mmCIF file of C-alpha atoms in Angstrom:
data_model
loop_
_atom_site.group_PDB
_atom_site.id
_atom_site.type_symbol
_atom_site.label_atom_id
_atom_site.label_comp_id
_atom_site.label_asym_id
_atom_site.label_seq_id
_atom_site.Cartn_x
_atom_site.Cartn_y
_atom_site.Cartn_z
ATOM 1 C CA UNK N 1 102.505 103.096 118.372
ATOM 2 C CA UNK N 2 102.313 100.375 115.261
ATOM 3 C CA UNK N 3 103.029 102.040 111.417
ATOM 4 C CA UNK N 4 100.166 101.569 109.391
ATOM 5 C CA UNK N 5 101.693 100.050 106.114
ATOM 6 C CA UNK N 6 99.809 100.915 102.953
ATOM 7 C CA UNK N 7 101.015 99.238 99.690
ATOM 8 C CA UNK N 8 99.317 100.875 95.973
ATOM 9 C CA UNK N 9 99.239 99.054 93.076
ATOM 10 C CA UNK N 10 99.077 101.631 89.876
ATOM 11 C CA UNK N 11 100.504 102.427 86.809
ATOM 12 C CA UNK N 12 101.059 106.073 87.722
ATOM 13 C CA UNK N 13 103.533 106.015 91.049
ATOM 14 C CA UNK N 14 104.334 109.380 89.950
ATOM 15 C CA UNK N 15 100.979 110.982 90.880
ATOM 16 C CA UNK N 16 101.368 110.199 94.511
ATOM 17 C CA UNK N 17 104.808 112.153 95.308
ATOM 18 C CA UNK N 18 103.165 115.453 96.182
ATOM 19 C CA UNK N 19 100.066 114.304 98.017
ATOM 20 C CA UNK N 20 101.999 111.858 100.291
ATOM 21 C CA UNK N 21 104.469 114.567 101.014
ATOM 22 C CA UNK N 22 102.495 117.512 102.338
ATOM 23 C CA UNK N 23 100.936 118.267 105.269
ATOM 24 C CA UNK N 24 99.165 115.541 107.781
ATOM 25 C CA UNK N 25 100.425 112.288 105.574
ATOM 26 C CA UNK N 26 104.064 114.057 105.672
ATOM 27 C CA UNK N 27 104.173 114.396 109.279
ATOM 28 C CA UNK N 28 102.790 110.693 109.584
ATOM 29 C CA UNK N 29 105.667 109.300 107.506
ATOM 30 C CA UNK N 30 108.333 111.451 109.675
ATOM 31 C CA UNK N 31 106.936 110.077 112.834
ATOM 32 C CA UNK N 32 106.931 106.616 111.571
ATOM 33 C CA UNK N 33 103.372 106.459 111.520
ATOM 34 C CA UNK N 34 102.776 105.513 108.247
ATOM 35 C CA UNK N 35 104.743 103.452 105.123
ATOM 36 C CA UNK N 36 103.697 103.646 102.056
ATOM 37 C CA UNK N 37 105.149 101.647 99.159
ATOM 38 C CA UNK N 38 103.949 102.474 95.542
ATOM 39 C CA UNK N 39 104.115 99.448 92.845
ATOM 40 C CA UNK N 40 104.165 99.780 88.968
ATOM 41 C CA UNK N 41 102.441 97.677 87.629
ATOM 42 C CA UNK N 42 104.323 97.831 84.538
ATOM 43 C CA UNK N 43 106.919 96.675 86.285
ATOM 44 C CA UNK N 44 105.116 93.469 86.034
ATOM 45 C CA UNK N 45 104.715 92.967 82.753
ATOM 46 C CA UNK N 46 106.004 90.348 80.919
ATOM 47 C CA UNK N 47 105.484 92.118 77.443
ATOM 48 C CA UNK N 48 108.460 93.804 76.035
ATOM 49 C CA UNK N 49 106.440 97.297 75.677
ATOM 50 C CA UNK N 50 105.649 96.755 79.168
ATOM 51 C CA UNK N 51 101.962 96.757 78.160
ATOM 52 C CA UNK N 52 99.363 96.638 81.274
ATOM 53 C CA UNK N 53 96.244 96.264 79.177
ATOM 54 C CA UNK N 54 94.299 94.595 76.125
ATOM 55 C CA UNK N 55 91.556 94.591 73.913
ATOM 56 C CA UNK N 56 88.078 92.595 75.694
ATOM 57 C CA UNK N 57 87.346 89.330 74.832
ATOM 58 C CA UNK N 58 83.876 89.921 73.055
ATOM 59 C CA UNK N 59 84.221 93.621 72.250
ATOM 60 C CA UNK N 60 83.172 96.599 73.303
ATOM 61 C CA UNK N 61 84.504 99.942 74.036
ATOM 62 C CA UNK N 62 88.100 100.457 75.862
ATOM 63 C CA UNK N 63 90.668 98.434 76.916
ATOM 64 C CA UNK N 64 90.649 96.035 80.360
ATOM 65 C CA UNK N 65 93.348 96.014 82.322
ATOM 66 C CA UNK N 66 95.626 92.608 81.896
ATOM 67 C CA UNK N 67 95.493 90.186 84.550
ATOM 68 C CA UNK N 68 98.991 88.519 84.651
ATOM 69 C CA UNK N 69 100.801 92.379 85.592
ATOM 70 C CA UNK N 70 97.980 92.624 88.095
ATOM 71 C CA UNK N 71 98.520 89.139 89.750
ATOM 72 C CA UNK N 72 102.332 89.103 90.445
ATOM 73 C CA UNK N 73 102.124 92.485 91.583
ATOM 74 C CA UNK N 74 99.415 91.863 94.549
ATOM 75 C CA UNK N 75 101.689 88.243 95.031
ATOM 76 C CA UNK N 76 104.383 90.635 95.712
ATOM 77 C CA UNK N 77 102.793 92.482 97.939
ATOM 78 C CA UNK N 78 101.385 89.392 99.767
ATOM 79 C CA UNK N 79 104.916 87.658 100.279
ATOM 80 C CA UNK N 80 106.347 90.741 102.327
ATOM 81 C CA UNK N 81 102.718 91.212 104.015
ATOM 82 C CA UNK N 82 100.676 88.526 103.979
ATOM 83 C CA UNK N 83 98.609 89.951 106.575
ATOM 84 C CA UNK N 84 97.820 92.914 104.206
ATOM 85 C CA UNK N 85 94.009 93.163 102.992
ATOM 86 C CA UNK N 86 93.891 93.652 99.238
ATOM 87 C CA UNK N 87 90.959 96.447 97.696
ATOM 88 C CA UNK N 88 89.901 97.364 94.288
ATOM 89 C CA UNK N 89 88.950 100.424 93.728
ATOM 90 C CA UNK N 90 86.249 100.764 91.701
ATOM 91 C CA UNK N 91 82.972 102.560 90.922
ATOM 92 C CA UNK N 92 79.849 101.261 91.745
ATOM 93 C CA UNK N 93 81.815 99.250 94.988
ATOM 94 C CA UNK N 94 80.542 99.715 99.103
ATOM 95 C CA UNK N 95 81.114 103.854 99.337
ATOM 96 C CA UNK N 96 83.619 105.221 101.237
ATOM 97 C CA UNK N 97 82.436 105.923 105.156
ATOM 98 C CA UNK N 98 83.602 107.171 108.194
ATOM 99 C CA UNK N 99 82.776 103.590 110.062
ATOM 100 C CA UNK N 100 84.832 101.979 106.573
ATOM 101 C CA UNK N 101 87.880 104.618 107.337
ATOM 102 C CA UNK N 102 87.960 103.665 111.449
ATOM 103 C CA UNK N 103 87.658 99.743 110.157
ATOM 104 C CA UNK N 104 90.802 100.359 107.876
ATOM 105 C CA UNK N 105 92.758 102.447 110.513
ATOM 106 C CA UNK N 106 92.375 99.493 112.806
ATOM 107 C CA UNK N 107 94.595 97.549 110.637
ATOM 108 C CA UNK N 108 98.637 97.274 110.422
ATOM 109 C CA UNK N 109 98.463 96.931 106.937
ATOM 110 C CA UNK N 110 96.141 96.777 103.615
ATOM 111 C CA UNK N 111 96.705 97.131 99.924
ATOM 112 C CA UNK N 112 95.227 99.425 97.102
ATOM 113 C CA UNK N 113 94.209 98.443 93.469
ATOM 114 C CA UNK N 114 94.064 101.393 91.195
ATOM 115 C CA UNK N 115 92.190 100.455 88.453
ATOM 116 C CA UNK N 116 92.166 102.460 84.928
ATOM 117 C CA UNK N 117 90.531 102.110 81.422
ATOM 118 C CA UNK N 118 86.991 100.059 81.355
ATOM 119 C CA UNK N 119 88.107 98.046 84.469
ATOM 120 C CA UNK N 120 90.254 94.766 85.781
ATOM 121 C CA UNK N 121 90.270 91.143 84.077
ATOM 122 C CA UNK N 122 87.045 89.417 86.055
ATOM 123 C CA UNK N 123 89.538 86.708 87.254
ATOM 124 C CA UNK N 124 92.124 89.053 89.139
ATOM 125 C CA UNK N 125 88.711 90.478 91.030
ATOM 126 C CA UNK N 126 87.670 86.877 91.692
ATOM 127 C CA UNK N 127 90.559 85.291 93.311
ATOM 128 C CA UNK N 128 93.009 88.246 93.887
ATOM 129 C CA UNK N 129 90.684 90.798 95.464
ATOM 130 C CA UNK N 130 89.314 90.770 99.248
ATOM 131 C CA UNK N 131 87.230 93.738 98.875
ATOM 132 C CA UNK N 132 85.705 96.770 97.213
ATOM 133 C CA UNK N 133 85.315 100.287 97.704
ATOM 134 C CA UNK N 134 84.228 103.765 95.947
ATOM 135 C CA UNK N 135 84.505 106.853 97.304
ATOM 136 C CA UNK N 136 81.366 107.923 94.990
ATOM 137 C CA UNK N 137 78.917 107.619 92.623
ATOM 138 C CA UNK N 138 80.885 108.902 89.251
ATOM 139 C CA UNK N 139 83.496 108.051 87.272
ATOM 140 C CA UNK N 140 87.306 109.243 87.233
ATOM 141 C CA UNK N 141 90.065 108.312 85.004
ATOM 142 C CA UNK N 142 91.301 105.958 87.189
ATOM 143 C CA UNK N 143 91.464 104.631 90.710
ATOM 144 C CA UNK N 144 95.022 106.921 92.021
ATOM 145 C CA UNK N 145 92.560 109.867 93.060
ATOM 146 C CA UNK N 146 90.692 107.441 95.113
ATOM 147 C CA UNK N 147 93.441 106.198 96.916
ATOM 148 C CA UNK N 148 94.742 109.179 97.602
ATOM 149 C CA UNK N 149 91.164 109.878 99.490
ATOM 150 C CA UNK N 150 91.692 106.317 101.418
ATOM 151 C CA UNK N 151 94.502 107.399 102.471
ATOM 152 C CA UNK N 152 94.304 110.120 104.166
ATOM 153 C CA UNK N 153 90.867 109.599 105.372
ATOM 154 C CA UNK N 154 92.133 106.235 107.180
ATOM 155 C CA UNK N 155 95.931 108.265 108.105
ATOM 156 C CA UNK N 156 94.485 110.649 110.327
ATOM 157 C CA UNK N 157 92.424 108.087 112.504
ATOM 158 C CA UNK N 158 95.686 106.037 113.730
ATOM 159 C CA UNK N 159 96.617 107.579 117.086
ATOM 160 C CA UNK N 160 99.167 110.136 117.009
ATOM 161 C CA UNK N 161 98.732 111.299 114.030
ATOM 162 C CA UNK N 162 96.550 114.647 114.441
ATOM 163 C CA UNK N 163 98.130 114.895 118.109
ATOM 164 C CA UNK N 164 94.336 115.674 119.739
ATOM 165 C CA UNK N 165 92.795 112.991 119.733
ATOM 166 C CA UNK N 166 89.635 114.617 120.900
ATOM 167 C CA UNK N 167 90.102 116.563 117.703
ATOM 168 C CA UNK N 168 88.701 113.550 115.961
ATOM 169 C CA UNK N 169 85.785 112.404 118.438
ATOM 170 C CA UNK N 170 84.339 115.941 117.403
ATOM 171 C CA UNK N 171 84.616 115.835 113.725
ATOM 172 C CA UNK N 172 81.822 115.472 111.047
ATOM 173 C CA UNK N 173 80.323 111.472 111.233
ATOM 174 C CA UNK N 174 82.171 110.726 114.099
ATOM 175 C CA UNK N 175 78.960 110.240 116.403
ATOM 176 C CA UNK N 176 76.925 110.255 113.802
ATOM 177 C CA UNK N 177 76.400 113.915 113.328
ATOM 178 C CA UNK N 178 77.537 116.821 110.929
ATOM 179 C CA UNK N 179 79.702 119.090 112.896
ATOM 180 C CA UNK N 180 78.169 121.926 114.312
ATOM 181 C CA UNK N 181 78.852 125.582 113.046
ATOM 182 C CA UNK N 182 83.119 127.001 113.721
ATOM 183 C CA UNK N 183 83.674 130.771 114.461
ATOM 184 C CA UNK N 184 87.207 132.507 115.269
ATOM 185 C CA UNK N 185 88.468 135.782 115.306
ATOM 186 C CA UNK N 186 87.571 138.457 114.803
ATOM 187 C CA UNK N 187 84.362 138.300 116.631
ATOM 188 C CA UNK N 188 82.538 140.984 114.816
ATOM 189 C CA UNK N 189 83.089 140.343 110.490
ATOM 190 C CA UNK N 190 81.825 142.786 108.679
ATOM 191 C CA UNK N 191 79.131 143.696 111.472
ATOM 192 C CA UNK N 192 78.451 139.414 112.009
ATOM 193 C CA UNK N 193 79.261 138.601 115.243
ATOM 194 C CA UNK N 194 79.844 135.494 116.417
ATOM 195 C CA UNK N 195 77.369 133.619 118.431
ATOM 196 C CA UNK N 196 77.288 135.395 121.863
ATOM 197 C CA UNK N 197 77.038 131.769 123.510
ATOM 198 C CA UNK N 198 80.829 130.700 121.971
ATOM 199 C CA UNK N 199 82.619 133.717 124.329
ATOM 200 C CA UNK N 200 80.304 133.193 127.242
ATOM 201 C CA UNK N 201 82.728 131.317 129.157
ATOM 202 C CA UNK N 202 79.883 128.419 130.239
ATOM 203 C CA UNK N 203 81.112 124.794 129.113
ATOM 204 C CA UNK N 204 77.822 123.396 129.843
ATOM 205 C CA UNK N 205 76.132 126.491 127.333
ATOM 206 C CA UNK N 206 78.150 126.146 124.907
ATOM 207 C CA UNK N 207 78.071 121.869 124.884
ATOM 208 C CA UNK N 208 74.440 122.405 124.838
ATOM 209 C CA UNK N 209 74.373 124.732 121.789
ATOM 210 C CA UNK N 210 76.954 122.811 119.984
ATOM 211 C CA UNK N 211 74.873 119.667 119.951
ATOM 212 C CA UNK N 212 71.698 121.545 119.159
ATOM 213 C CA UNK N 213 73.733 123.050 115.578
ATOM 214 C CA UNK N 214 75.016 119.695 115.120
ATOM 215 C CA UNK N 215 71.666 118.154 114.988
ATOM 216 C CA UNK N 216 69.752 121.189 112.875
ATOM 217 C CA UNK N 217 72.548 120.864 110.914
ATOM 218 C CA UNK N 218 72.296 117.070 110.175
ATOM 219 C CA UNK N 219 68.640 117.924 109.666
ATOM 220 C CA UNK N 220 68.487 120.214 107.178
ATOM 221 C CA UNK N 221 71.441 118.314 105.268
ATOM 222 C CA UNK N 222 72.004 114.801 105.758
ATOM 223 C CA UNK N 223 68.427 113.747 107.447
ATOM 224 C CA UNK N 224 69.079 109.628 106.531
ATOM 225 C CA UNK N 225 72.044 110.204 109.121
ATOM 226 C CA UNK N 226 69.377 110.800 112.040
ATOM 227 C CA UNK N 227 67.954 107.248 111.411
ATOM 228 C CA UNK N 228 71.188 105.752 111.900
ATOM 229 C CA UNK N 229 71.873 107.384 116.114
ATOM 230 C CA UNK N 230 70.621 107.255 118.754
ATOM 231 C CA UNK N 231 68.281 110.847 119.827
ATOM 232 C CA UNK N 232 67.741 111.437 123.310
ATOM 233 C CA UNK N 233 64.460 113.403 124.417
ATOM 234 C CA UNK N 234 66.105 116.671 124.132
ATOM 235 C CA UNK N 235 67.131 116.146 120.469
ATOM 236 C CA UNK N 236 63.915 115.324 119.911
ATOM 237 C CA UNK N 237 62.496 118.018 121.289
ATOM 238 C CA UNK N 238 64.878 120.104 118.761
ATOM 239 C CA UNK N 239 63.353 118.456 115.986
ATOM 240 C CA UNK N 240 60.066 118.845 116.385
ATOM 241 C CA UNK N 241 59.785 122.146 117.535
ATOM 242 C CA UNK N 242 62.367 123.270 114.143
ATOM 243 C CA UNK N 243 60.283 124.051 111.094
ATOM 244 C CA UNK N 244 63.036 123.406 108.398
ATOM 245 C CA UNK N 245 60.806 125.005 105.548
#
């Protein structure tokens, strides 16, 4: 299986040493699933105080992010992969999806732009940047929380990473679909018992009531994702006969 190489461009490195070495992403790097390189941008910088930012031409509130720093870091990125895709993140960018994480995981390499204060120079978006993305409608301090989200949401989609891959065919926007409704043990919580169906033993049952929760689910919660699959009769039949008052 290829390594998925993922390259971040930030002036914090330091804020990814914990999150890239727990759990899922940790396991990735062991395997040799995933490479991540972190780049400073302040390395960059051609100012003796190492400064990564300036005033705006025009005026206005905050401080822009310089574009010289910015440009020979993604150049260095781009002479040891110059296969790798370059993104900004950014608010008010194409959000975040499922369908944009599989897209990603399909690669062998892209690169992340965090970007901090009021934003980039408009010229390092213009002929440094290949795209855009957000992973929602507010602001944070800066774009290293975001990657962090890209990451991992991308990570876990390479093969061999989570180990069951059927794990991931039945998560939440996979098919379209919030996940239906997960009980363990104990059976009986505090005198709620699990769905009688779920220990019944019948495959066919318990695909058939698994759907149905997936689909009231998606319903009552996220009804613009219904527009986007294909229903067959049954699921329509679900719908109509639910009053979700």
């Amino acid at each position: 299986m290829k390594t998925l190489r993922i390259d971040i461009i930030t002036i914090f490195p330091g804020m990814f040493e914990s999150p890239f070495n727990e759990s899922i992403l940790k396991r990735a790097r062991e395997k040799g699933l995933l490479e991540i390189g972190l780049h400073d941008t302040r390395a960059f910088s051609r100012n003796k105080h190492k400064n990564v930012d300036d005033a705006p031409f025009g005026g206005g509130a905050g401080m822009v992010m310089s574009a010289e720093p910015l440009a020979l870091a993604i150049e260095s990125v781009r002479r040891e992969r110059p296969d790798s895709k370059t993104i900004l993140l950014a608010p008010g960018s194409k959000p975040l999806n499922h369908d944009k994480a599989k897209e990603l995981a399909e690669r062998d390499a892209f690169t992340l732009v965090c970007g901090r204060y009021e934003g980039i120079d408009e010229r390092v978006r213009q002929r440094f940047i290949d795209e855009e993305l957000s992973i929602g409608d507010y602001i944070l301090s800066g774009g290293e929380l975001a990657a962090m989200v890209v990451v991992d949401a991308v990570t876990r989609l390479r093969p061999g990473v989570l180990g069951d891959e059927n794990s991931i065919v039945e998560e939440t926007f996979s098919e379209g679909l919030l996940e239906y409704p997960q009980y363990t043990r104990p059976r009986d919580f505090r005198g709620d018992c699990a769905p009688e169906v779920l220990v019944s033993g019948d495959p066919k049952k318990i695909k058939s009531w698994q759907r149905k929760q997936a689909l009231l689910k998606t319903a009552r919660m996220r009804p613009d994702l219904l527009k986007k699959i294909q229903l067959t009769e049954e699921d329509k039949r679900i719908l109509e006969q639910t009053d979700f008052d």
